[in-house]
């Protein structure tokens, strides 16, 4: 149930409504933004009688027919969520570019790549220290050592760092060295991990599971929002379909749905969707044209020697060229600004 308060309602009336919702068995999990107070009330254990709530002073509207993802829903914040990440604002229009290797493999290689990426126009660095691999016999990431290398790259370049956490026990260390904590596609259904990450109040990047519907994805994201996470990026990285020509099928329709139905910024990862480096650029450009708020791409100093995801990582040169094209496509796809009327 969503309770929308009248604009400019007094704090006293707002608090009285919150108390009534709780006294009647509901649990209030979130209020709206600065322009309008909105309560999202869940049945914990019971949903209050909407007719009783609608009659309380200051209540403008009560919606009972709530989506399965009330906190992510665009209705909560129609203007969309934006937040600073390093020197850019995610969700503000210009695509946020996150780049780096699939895995952090060695200190010197990562640090020098990080500096090159900063010069090439990346806004944030990525790199996995804890790798969720299909086979337990392949490289699993450098773990703590990888986090320390990420932290050093962050200090040297002043770029924020995105890294994946695969277990709640890694959160504290990852939060000490990275700015954005990533939930990998395989862990989208790991609700205990999601809850723990939500409690950190850190910026999060949550990837869609390879076989998750948009609704499954958004309901998983509710877990972090419910814990108070308020800087959350949704990441479309391709889903598993009957098609085998690409590693995963990039769901651009899903991107358009996420943009329309949620207030959260949407980041597209064309690397894991493509699986082949020559397909990364077209998918990245299409994503920007479809309204993505940013891109996360894998770049390696020498892709043919990468320890993970060798086929899909871009060379620095290809990335540098792609950034120019992304900027042009983003400029062309931006909503035209209405001309000012002469007064
Ligand atoms: C990654 O981003 O490094 C990764 C493992 O991707 P995904 O979770 O999308 O497979
Ligand atoms: Mn990868």
Short mmCIF file of N, CA, C and O in Angstrom, two decimals, residues 41-170:
data_model
loop_
_atom_site.label_atom_id
_atom_site.label_comp_id
_atom_site.label_asym_id
_atom_site.label_seq_id
_atom_site.Cartn_x
_atom_site.Cartn_y
_atom_site.Cartn_z
N UNK A 41 3.78 1.13 2.83
CA UNK A 41 3.42 0.37 4.01
C UNK A 41 3.23 -1.09 3.61
O UNK A 41 2.50 -1.40 2.66
N UNK A 42 3.95 -2.00 4.27
CA UNK A 42 3.80 -3.41 3.95
C UNK A 42 3.11 -4.13 5.09
O UNK A 42 3.12 -3.65 6.23
N UNK A 43 2.50 -5.26 4.77
CA UNK A 43 1.75 -5.98 5.81
C UNK A 43 2.72 -6.77 6.66
O UNK A 43 3.20 -7.82 6.27
N UNK A 44 3.03 -6.20 7.79
CA UNK A 44 3.96 -6.88 8.69
C UNK A 44 3.50 -6.64 10.12
O UNK A 44 3.95 -5.71 10.75
N UNK A 45 2.55 -7.39 10.64
CA UNK A 45 1.94 -8.58 10.04
C UNK A 45 0.70 -8.31 9.19
O UNK A 45 0.31 -9.16 8.39
N UNK A 46 0.09 -7.16 9.30
CA UNK A 46 -1.20 -6.92 8.64
C UNK A 46 -1.16 -5.62 7.86
O UNK A 46 -0.44 -4.69 8.24
N UNK A 47 -1.94 -5.52 6.80
CA UNK A 47 -2.05 -4.25 6.09
C UNK A 47 -3.21 -3.44 6.70
O UNK A 47 -4.30 -3.96 6.87
N UNK A 48 -2.96 -2.19 7.09
CA UNK A 48 -4.05 -1.39 7.67
C UNK A 48 -5.20 -1.21 6.67
O UNK A 48 -4.99 -1.33 5.45
N UNK A 49 -6.37 -0.90 7.19
CA UNK A 49 -7.54 -0.69 6.33
C UNK A 49 -7.33 0.60 5.52
O UNK A 49 -7.24 1.69 6.09
N UNK A 50 -7.26 0.48 4.20
CA UNK A 50 -6.96 1.67 3.38
C UNK A 50 -8.00 2.78 3.53
O UNK A 50 -7.67 3.96 3.44
N UNK A 51 -9.26 2.38 3.80
CA UNK A 51 -10.29 3.42 3.92
C UNK A 51 -10.07 4.27 5.17
O UNK A 51 -10.30 5.48 5.16
N UNK A 52 -9.62 3.62 6.24
CA UNK A 52 -9.32 4.36 7.48
C UNK A 52 -8.16 5.32 7.23
O UNK A 52 -8.20 6.49 7.60
N UNK A 53 -7.14 4.84 6.55
CA UNK A 53 -5.95 5.67 6.30
C UNK A 53 -6.31 6.85 5.38
O UNK A 53 -5.88 7.99 5.61
N UNK A 54 -7.12 6.58 4.37
CA UNK A 54 -7.47 7.64 3.41
C UNK A 54 -8.20 8.80 4.08
O UNK A 54 -8.15 9.93 3.61
N UNK A 55 -8.86 8.53 5.22
CA UNK A 55 -9.62 9.60 5.91
C UNK A 55 -8.75 10.45 6.85
O UNK A 55 -9.18 11.47 7.35
N UNK A 56 -7.50 10.03 7.07
CA UNK A 56 -6.64 10.78 8.01
C UNK A 56 -6.25 12.14 7.41
O UNK A 56 -6.02 12.24 6.20
N UNK A 57 -6.19 13.18 8.24
CA UNK A 57 -5.82 14.50 7.72
C UNK A 57 -4.44 14.48 7.07
O UNK A 57 -3.51 13.87 7.61
N UNK A 58 -4.34 15.12 5.92
CA UNK A 58 -3.04 15.23 5.23
C UNK A 58 -2.82 14.15 4.18
O UNK A 58 -1.88 14.24 3.39
N UNK A 59 -3.68 13.13 4.15
CA UNK A 59 -3.48 12.05 3.17
C UNK A 59 -4.14 12.45 1.85
O UNK A 59 -5.32 12.79 1.81
N UNK A 60 -3.36 12.44 0.77
CA UNK A 60 -3.92 12.81 -0.53
C UNK A 60 -4.50 11.60 -1.24
O UNK A 60 -5.53 11.67 -1.89
N UNK A 61 -3.83 10.44 -1.08
CA UNK A 61 -4.23 9.27 -1.88
C UNK A 61 -3.68 8.00 -1.25
O UNK A 61 -2.59 8.00 -0.68
N UNK A 62 -4.45 6.92 -1.37
CA UNK A 62 -3.94 5.62 -0.91
C UNK A 62 -4.05 4.65 -2.09
O UNK A 62 -5.13 4.49 -2.66
N UNK A 63 -2.94 4.07 -2.48
CA UNK A 63 -2.95 3.08 -3.58
C UNK A 63 -2.75 1.70 -2.98
O UNK A 63 -1.71 1.43 -2.38
N UNK A 64 -3.74 0.84 -3.19
CA UNK A 64 -3.64 -0.50 -2.62
C UNK A 64 -3.05 -1.46 -3.64
O UNK A 64 -2.36 -2.41 -3.33
N UNK A 65 -3.35 -1.15 -4.88
CA UNK A 65 -2.92 -2.01 -5.96
C UNK A 65 -1.45 -1.75 -6.26
O UNK A 65 -1.10 -1.14 -7.25
N UNK A 66 -0.61 -2.19 -5.39
CA UNK A 66 0.80 -1.81 -5.52
C UNK A 66 1.54 -2.84 -6.36
O UNK A 66 1.22 -4.01 -6.36
N UNK A 67 2.53 -2.37 -7.07
CA UNK A 67 3.36 -3.26 -7.87
C UNK A 67 4.15 -4.16 -6.90
O UNK A 67 4.30 -3.83 -5.73
N UNK A 68 4.71 -5.25 -7.42
CA UNK A 68 5.55 -6.09 -6.54
C UNK A 68 6.86 -5.39 -6.19
O UNK A 68 7.64 -5.89 -5.41
N UNK A 69 7.09 -4.25 -6.78
CA UNK A 69 8.34 -3.53 -6.46
C UNK A 69 8.04 -2.08 -6.12
O UNK A 69 8.42 -1.14 -6.82
N UNK A 70 7.39 -1.87 -4.97
CA UNK A 70 6.93 -0.53 -4.62
C UNK A 70 8.05 0.47 -4.38
O UNK A 70 7.88 1.66 -4.65
N UNK A 71 9.20 0.02 -3.89
CA UNK A 71 10.27 0.99 -3.58
C UNK A 71 11.06 1.38 -4.82
O UNK A 71 11.61 2.48 -4.89
N UNK A 72 11.13 0.47 -5.78
CA UNK A 72 11.86 0.78 -7.02
C UNK A 72 10.96 1.52 -8.01
O UNK A 72 11.45 2.14 -8.95
N UNK A 73 9.66 1.45 -7.77
CA UNK A 73 8.70 1.99 -8.72
C UNK A 73 8.90 3.49 -9.00
O UNK A 73 9.18 4.27 -8.10
N UNK A 74 8.71 3.86 -10.22
CA UNK A 74 8.90 5.28 -10.59
C UNK A 74 7.93 6.19 -9.84
O UNK A 74 8.25 7.35 -9.58
N UNK A 75 6.80 5.63 -9.44
CA UNK A 75 5.82 6.45 -8.71
C UNK A 75 6.43 7.07 -7.45
O UNK A 75 6.03 8.15 -7.02
N UNK A 76 7.39 6.38 -6.86
CA UNK A 76 8.01 6.89 -5.63
C UNK A 76 8.83 8.15 -5.89
O UNK A 76 8.90 9.05 -5.06
N UNK A 77 9.45 8.22 -7.04
CA UNK A 77 10.29 9.37 -7.36
C UNK A 77 10.23 9.62 -8.87
O UNK A 77 11.14 9.23 -9.62
N UNK A 78 9.15 10.26 -9.32
CA UNK A 78 8.94 10.39 -10.77
C UNK A 78 10.09 11.06 -11.51
O UNK A 78 10.31 10.79 -12.68
N UNK A 79 10.85 11.91 -10.82
CA UNK A 79 11.93 12.60 -11.52
C UNK A 79 13.16 11.71 -11.69
O UNK A 79 14.11 12.08 -12.39
N UNK A 80 13.17 10.53 -11.08
CA UNK A 80 14.31 9.63 -11.23
C UNK A 80 15.37 9.88 -10.18
O UNK A 80 15.53 11.00 -9.68
N UNK A 81 16.10 8.83 -9.84
CA UNK A 81 17.17 8.94 -8.84
C UNK A 81 18.48 9.31 -9.51
O UNK A 81 18.83 8.75 -10.54
N UNK A 82 19.16 10.27 -8.93
CA UNK A 82 20.51 10.59 -9.38
C UNK A 82 21.39 10.76 -8.16
O UNK A 82 20.92 11.18 -7.11
N UNK A 83 22.64 10.40 -8.29
CA UNK A 83 23.56 10.57 -7.16
C UNK A 83 24.98 10.70 -7.69
O UNK A 83 25.30 10.19 -8.76
N UNK A 84 25.82 11.40 -6.91
CA UNK A 84 27.19 11.58 -7.37
C UNK A 84 28.02 10.30 -7.26
O UNK A 84 27.84 9.53 -6.32
N UNK A 85 28.87 10.12 -8.23
CA UNK A 85 29.84 9.02 -8.20
C UNK A 85 31.13 9.63 -8.73
O UNK A 85 31.24 9.93 -9.92
N UNK A 86 32.08 9.87 -7.82
CA UNK A 86 33.29 10.57 -8.23
C UNK A 86 32.92 11.95 -8.73
O UNK A 86 32.19 12.70 -8.07
N UNK A 87 33.34 12.25 -9.95
CA UNK A 87 33.10 13.60 -10.46
C UNK A 87 31.81 13.70 -11.28
O UNK A 87 31.48 14.76 -11.79
N UNK A 88 31.12 12.57 -11.47
CA UNK A 88 29.90 12.63 -12.30
C UNK A 88 28.65 12.36 -11.45
O UNK A 88 28.75 11.90 -10.31
N UNK A 89 27.50 12.65 -12.02
CA UNK A 89 26.24 12.33 -11.35
C UNK A 89 25.56 11.22 -12.14
O UNK A 89 25.21 11.42 -13.31
N UNK A 90 25.39 10.08 -11.51
CA UNK A 90 24.72 8.96 -12.18
C UNK A 90 23.25 9.30 -12.34
O UNK A 90 22.61 9.77 -11.39
N UNK A 91 22.73 9.08 -13.53
CA UNK A 91 21.30 9.31 -13.77
C UNK A 91 20.98 10.72 -14.22
O UNK A 91 19.82 11.07 -14.41
N UNK A 92 22.02 11.53 -14.44
CA UNK A 92 21.76 12.94 -14.76
C UNK A 92 21.72 13.22 -16.27
O UNK A 92 21.49 14.34 -16.68
N UNK A 93 21.95 12.21 -17.09
CA UNK A 93 21.89 12.45 -18.53
C UNK A 93 23.10 11.90 -19.26
O UNK A 93 22.96 11.00 -20.09
N UNK A 94 24.29 12.39 -18.92
CA UNK A 94 25.48 11.87 -19.61
C UNK A 94 25.77 10.46 -19.13
O UNK A 94 25.73 10.19 -17.93
N UNK A 95 26.07 9.54 -20.06
CA UNK A 95 26.31 8.17 -19.61
C UNK A 95 27.54 8.04 -18.72
O UNK A 95 28.60 8.58 -19.02
N UNK A 96 27.37 7.35 -17.61
CA UNK A 96 28.47 7.06 -16.68
C UNK A 96 29.23 5.85 -17.24
O UNK A 96 28.61 4.82 -17.54
N UNK A 97 30.53 6.00 -17.36
CA UNK A 97 31.31 4.91 -17.96
C UNK A 97 32.20 4.26 -16.90
O UNK A 97 33.06 4.90 -16.31
N UNK A 98 31.94 2.96 -16.69
CA UNK A 98 32.70 2.17 -15.72
C UNK A 98 33.53 1.18 -16.54
O UNK A 98 32.97 0.47 -17.40
N UNK A 99 34.82 1.14 -16.30
CA UNK A 99 35.65 0.27 -17.13
C UNK A 99 36.78 -0.34 -16.31
O UNK A 99 37.25 0.24 -15.33
N UNK A 100 37.22 -1.51 -16.77
CA UNK A 100 38.33 -2.19 -16.11
C UNK A 100 38.30 -3.65 -16.49
O UNK A 100 37.37 -4.12 -17.15
N UNK A 101 39.30 -4.38 -16.05
CA UNK A 101 39.36 -5.78 -16.43
C UNK A 101 38.29 -6.60 -15.73
O UNK A 101 37.74 -6.17 -14.71
N UNK A 102 38.05 -7.78 -16.25
CA UNK A 102 37.12 -8.70 -15.59
C UNK A 102 37.64 -8.94 -14.17
O UNK A 102 36.93 -8.71 -13.21
N UNK A 103 38.92 -9.35 -14.08
CA UNK A 103 39.52 -9.65 -12.76
C UNK A 103 40.75 -8.78 -12.54
O UNK A 103 41.45 -8.46 -13.48
N UNK A 104 41.00 -8.46 -11.28
CA UNK A 104 42.28 -7.84 -10.93
C UNK A 104 43.29 -8.98 -10.93
O UNK A 104 43.13 -9.95 -10.19
N UNK A 105 44.31 -8.86 -11.79
CA UNK A 105 45.24 -9.99 -11.93
C UNK A 105 46.62 -9.71 -11.36
O UNK A 105 47.27 -10.62 -10.85
N UNK A 106 47.09 -8.49 -11.52
CA UNK A 106 48.39 -8.16 -10.94
C UNK A 106 48.46 -6.66 -10.71
O UNK A 106 47.82 -5.87 -11.42
N UNK A 107 49.26 -6.27 -9.71
CA UNK A 107 49.29 -4.88 -9.25
C UNK A 107 49.72 -3.91 -10.34
O UNK A 107 48.99 -2.97 -10.67
N UNK A 108 50.89 -4.14 -10.92
CA UNK A 108 51.43 -3.15 -11.86
C UNK A 108 50.54 -3.01 -13.09
O UNK A 108 50.29 -1.90 -13.56
N UNK A 109 50.08 -4.15 -13.60
CA UNK A 109 49.22 -4.11 -14.79
C UNK A 109 47.93 -3.35 -14.51
O UNK A 109 47.47 -2.53 -15.32
N UNK A 110 47.37 -3.58 -13.33
CA UNK A 110 46.09 -2.91 -13.01
C UNK A 110 46.29 -1.41 -12.81
O UNK A 110 45.51 -0.61 -13.32
N UNK A 111 47.37 -1.05 -12.10
CA UNK A 111 47.58 0.38 -11.82
C UNK A 111 47.83 1.15 -13.10
O UNK A 111 47.31 2.26 -13.30
N UNK A 112 48.62 0.57 -13.99
CA UNK A 112 48.90 1.33 -15.21
C UNK A 112 47.65 1.39 -16.11
O UNK A 112 47.35 2.43 -16.70
N UNK A 113 46.87 0.30 -16.15
CA UNK A 113 45.62 0.35 -16.92
C UNK A 113 44.67 1.39 -16.34
O UNK A 113 44.02 2.15 -17.07
N UNK A 114 44.60 1.44 -15.01
CA UNK A 114 43.68 2.38 -14.35
C UNK A 114 44.01 3.82 -14.78
O UNK A 114 43.10 4.60 -15.09
N UNK A 115 45.29 4.13 -14.83
CA UNK A 115 45.65 5.50 -15.23
C UNK A 115 45.29 5.76 -16.68
O UNK A 115 44.80 6.83 -17.04
N UNK A 116 45.50 4.76 -17.52
CA UNK A 116 45.13 4.90 -18.95
C UNK A 116 43.61 5.04 -19.11
O UNK A 116 43.14 5.83 -19.93
N UNK A 117 42.86 4.30 -18.32
CA UNK A 117 41.39 4.38 -18.43
C UNK A 117 40.91 5.76 -18.00
O UNK A 117 39.98 6.32 -18.60
N UNK A 118 41.54 6.30 -16.96
CA UNK A 118 41.15 7.64 -16.50
C UNK A 118 41.38 8.64 -17.63
O UNK A 118 40.51 9.47 -17.93
N UNK A 119 42.52 8.52 -18.31
CA UNK A 119 42.82 9.45 -19.42
C UNK A 119 41.86 9.25 -20.58
O UNK A 119 41.51 10.19 -21.28
N UNK A 120 41.42 8.00 -20.77
CA UNK A 120 40.54 7.70 -21.91
C UNK A 120 39.09 8.11 -21.65
O UNK A 120 38.24 8.00 -22.54
N UNK A 121 38.78 8.52 -20.43
CA UNK A 121 37.42 9.03 -20.18
C UNK A 121 36.55 8.16 -19.29
O UNK A 121 35.35 8.42 -19.17
N UNK A 122 37.14 7.13 -18.65
CA UNK A 122 36.32 6.33 -17.72
C UNK A 122 35.98 7.19 -16.50
O UNK A 122 36.81 7.98 -16.05
N UNK A 123 34.78 7.02 -15.97
CA UNK A 123 34.37 7.76 -14.76
C UNK A 123 34.56 6.92 -13.50
O UNK A 123 34.54 7.45 -12.40
N UNK A 124 34.65 5.62 -13.67
CA UNK A 124 34.85 4.72 -12.52
C UNK A 124 35.60 3.49 -13.02
O UNK A 124 35.53 3.14 -14.21
N UNK A 125 36.31 2.85 -12.09
CA UNK A 125 37.05 1.63 -12.43
C UNK A 125 36.29 0.41 -11.95
O UNK A 125 35.59 0.48 -10.94
N UNK A 126 36.46 -0.68 -12.65
CA UNK A 126 35.91 -1.95 -12.18
C UNK A 126 37.03 -2.98 -12.15
O UNK A 126 38.06 -2.84 -12.82
N UNK A 127 36.82 -4.04 -11.41
CA UNK A 127 37.77 -5.14 -11.39
C UNK A 127 37.31 -6.11 -10.32
O UNK A 127 36.94 -5.70 -9.22
N UNK A 128 37.30 -7.39 -10.65
CA UNK A 128 36.84 -8.39 -9.68
C UNK A 128 37.99 -8.93 -8.86
O UNK A 128 39.02 -9.34 -9.40
N UNK A 129 37.81 -8.93 -7.53
CA UNK A 129 38.78 -9.54 -6.64
C UNK A 129 38.26 -10.92 -6.20
O UNK A 129 39.02 -11.85 -5.98
N UNK A 130 36.95 -11.03 -6.10
CA UNK A 130 36.30 -12.30 -5.77
C UNK A 130 35.51 -12.70 -7.01
O UNK A 130 34.53 -12.04 -7.36
N UNK A 131 35.95 -13.73 -7.69
CA UNK A 131 35.31 -14.09 -8.96
C UNK A 131 34.38 -15.29 -8.81
O UNK A 131 34.83 -16.36 -8.37
N UNK A 132 33.13 -15.12 -9.18
CA UNK A 132 32.23 -16.27 -9.15
C UNK A 132 32.40 -17.08 -10.44
O UNK A 132 31.87 -16.70 -11.48
N UNK A 133 33.20 -18.12 -10.43
CA UNK A 133 33.49 -18.86 -11.66
C UNK A 133 32.62 -20.10 -11.77
O UNK A 133 32.30 -20.75 -10.76
N UNK A 134 32.31 -20.46 -12.99
CA UNK A 134 31.50 -21.66 -13.22
C UNK A 134 32.24 -22.89 -12.71
O UNK A 134 31.65 -23.78 -12.11
N UNK A 135 33.55 -22.94 -12.96
CA UNK A 135 34.33 -24.08 -12.49
C UNK A 135 35.19 -23.69 -11.28
O UNK A 135 35.86 -22.66 -11.31
N UNK A 136 35.21 -24.54 -10.27
CA UNK A 136 36.07 -24.23 -9.11
C UNK A 136 37.56 -24.43 -9.41
O UNK A 136 38.40 -24.10 -8.59
N UNK A 137 37.87 -24.96 -10.59
CA UNK A 137 39.27 -25.24 -10.92
C UNK A 137 39.93 -24.09 -11.68
O UNK A 137 41.07 -24.16 -12.06
N UNK A 138 39.16 -23.03 -11.96
CA UNK A 138 39.73 -21.90 -12.69
C UNK A 138 40.04 -20.76 -11.72
O UNK A 138 39.63 -20.79 -10.56
N UNK A 139 40.76 -19.75 -12.20
CA UNK A 139 41.19 -18.61 -11.37
C UNK A 139 40.00 -18.00 -10.61
O UNK A 139 39.01 -17.60 -11.21
N UNK A 140 40.15 -17.90 -9.31
CA UNK A 140 39.04 -17.45 -8.45
C UNK A 140 39.17 -16.00 -8.00
O UNK A 140 38.38 -15.53 -7.20
N UNK A 141 40.20 -15.31 -8.51
CA UNK A 141 40.42 -13.92 -8.10
C UNK A 141 41.48 -13.83 -7.02
O UNK A 141 41.76 -14.82 -6.34
N UNK A 142 42.03 -12.62 -6.86
CA UNK A 142 43.12 -12.44 -5.88
C UNK A 142 42.59 -12.20 -4.46
O UNK A 142 43.37 -12.06 -3.53
N UNK A 143 41.29 -12.07 -4.31
CA UNK A 143 40.72 -11.88 -2.97
C UNK A 143 41.20 -10.59 -2.34
O UNK A 143 41.23 -9.54 -2.98
N UNK A 144 41.64 -10.69 -1.08
CA UNK A 144 42.06 -9.49 -0.32
C UNK A 144 43.15 -8.69 -1.03
O UNK A 144 43.14 -7.48 -1.04
N UNK A 145 44.08 -9.40 -1.63
CA UNK A 145 45.17 -8.72 -2.34
C UNK A 145 44.58 -7.89 -3.50
O UNK A 145 45.01 -6.75 -3.74
N UNK A 146 43.59 -8.45 -4.15
CA UNK A 146 42.92 -7.73 -5.24
C UNK A 146 42.24 -6.46 -4.74
O UNK A 146 42.29 -5.40 -5.38
N UNK A 147 41.62 -6.55 -3.57
CA UNK A 147 40.96 -5.36 -3.01
C UNK A 147 41.99 -4.27 -2.71
O UNK A 147 41.74 -3.08 -2.95
N UNK A 148 43.14 -4.69 -2.21
CA UNK A 148 44.17 -3.68 -1.90
C UNK A 148 44.67 -3.00 -3.17
O UNK A 148 44.91 -1.79 -3.19
N UNK A 149 44.78 -3.76 -4.24
CA UNK A 149 45.21 -3.16 -5.52
C UNK A 149 44.14 -2.17 -6.01
O UNK A 149 44.45 -1.07 -6.46
N UNK A 150 42.88 -2.56 -5.85
CA UNK A 150 41.79 -1.64 -6.24
C UNK A 150 41.87 -0.34 -5.44
O UNK A 150 41.71 0.75 -5.97
N UNK A 151 42.13 -0.49 -4.13
CA UNK A 151 42.23 0.69 -3.26
C UNK A 151 43.38 1.59 -3.69
O UNK A 151 43.26 2.82 -3.70
N UNK A 152 44.48 0.98 -4.10
CA UNK A 152 45.63 1.78 -4.53
C UNK A 152 45.31 2.51 -5.84
O UNK A 152 45.64 3.68 -6.01
N UNK A 153 44.63 1.81 -6.74
CA UNK A 153 44.24 2.45 -8.02
C UNK A 153 43.29 3.61 -7.75
O UNK A 153 43.36 4.67 -8.40
N UNK A 154 42.42 3.45 -6.79
CA UNK A 154 41.48 4.52 -6.43
C UNK A 154 42.24 5.74 -5.92
O UNK A 154 41.94 6.87 -6.33
N UNK A 155 43.24 5.52 -5.09
CA UNK A 155 44.02 6.66 -4.57
C UNK A 155 44.79 7.34 -5.70
O UNK A 155 44.86 8.55 -5.77
N UNK A 156 45.36 6.53 -6.59
CA UNK A 156 46.20 7.13 -7.64
C UNK A 156 45.42 7.89 -8.70
O UNK A 156 45.88 8.89 -9.24
N UNK A 157 44.24 7.36 -9.04
CA UNK A 157 43.49 7.98 -10.15
C UNK A 157 42.39 8.92 -9.66
O UNK A 157 41.84 9.67 -10.45
N UNK A 158 42.04 8.81 -8.40
CA UNK A 158 40.89 9.53 -7.82
C UNK A 158 39.57 9.08 -8.45
O UNK A 158 38.55 9.76 -8.31
N UNK A 159 39.59 7.94 -9.13
CA UNK A 159 38.33 7.42 -9.68
C UNK A 159 37.68 6.48 -8.67
O UNK A 159 38.37 5.73 -7.98
N UNK A 160 36.35 6.51 -8.60
CA UNK A 160 35.67 5.54 -7.72
C UNK A 160 35.83 4.12 -8.28
O UNK A 160 36.02 3.93 -9.49
N UNK A 161 35.71 3.15 -7.41
CA UNK A 161 35.94 1.75 -7.78
C UNK A 161 34.69 0.91 -7.53
O UNK A 161 34.03 1.06 -6.51
N UNK A 162 34.40 0.06 -8.50
CA UNK A 162 33.26 -0.88 -8.40
C UNK A 162 33.83 -2.29 -8.29
O UNK A 162 34.67 -2.67 -9.12
N UNK A 163 33.40 -3.04 -7.31
CA UNK A 163 33.87 -4.43 -7.23
C UNK A 163 32.80 -5.35 -6.67
O UNK A 163 31.94 -4.92 -5.89
N UNK A 164 32.87 -6.59 -7.09
CA UNK A 164 31.83 -7.56 -6.68
C UNK A 164 32.12 -8.18 -5.32
O UNK A 164 33.25 -8.49 -4.99
N UNK A 165 31.03 -8.36 -4.59
CA UNK A 165 31.09 -9.06 -3.31
C UNK A 165 30.26 -10.33 -3.48
O UNK A 165 29.13 -10.28 -3.96
N UNK A 166 30.83 -11.48 -3.14
CA UNK A 166 30.08 -12.72 -3.35
C UNK A 166 29.59 -13.34 -2.04
O UNK A 166 28.89 -14.35 -2.06
N UNK A 167 30.03 -12.74 -0.92
CA UNK A 167 29.70 -13.33 0.38
C UNK A 167 29.64 -12.19 1.40
O UNK A 167 30.50 -11.30 1.36
N UNK A 168 28.68 -12.22 2.32
CA UNK A 168 28.60 -11.13 3.30
C UNK A 168 29.90 -10.92 4.07
O UNK A 168 30.21 -9.82 4.50
N UNK A 169 30.69 -11.97 4.23
CA UNK A 169 31.95 -11.83 5.00
C UNK A 169 32.99 -10.96 4.28
O UNK A 169 33.97 -10.56 4.88
N UNK A 170 32.76 -10.68 2.99
CA UNK A 170 33.72 -9.83 2.25
C UNK A 170 33.34 -8.35 2.30
O UNK A 170 34.13 -7.50 1.87
#
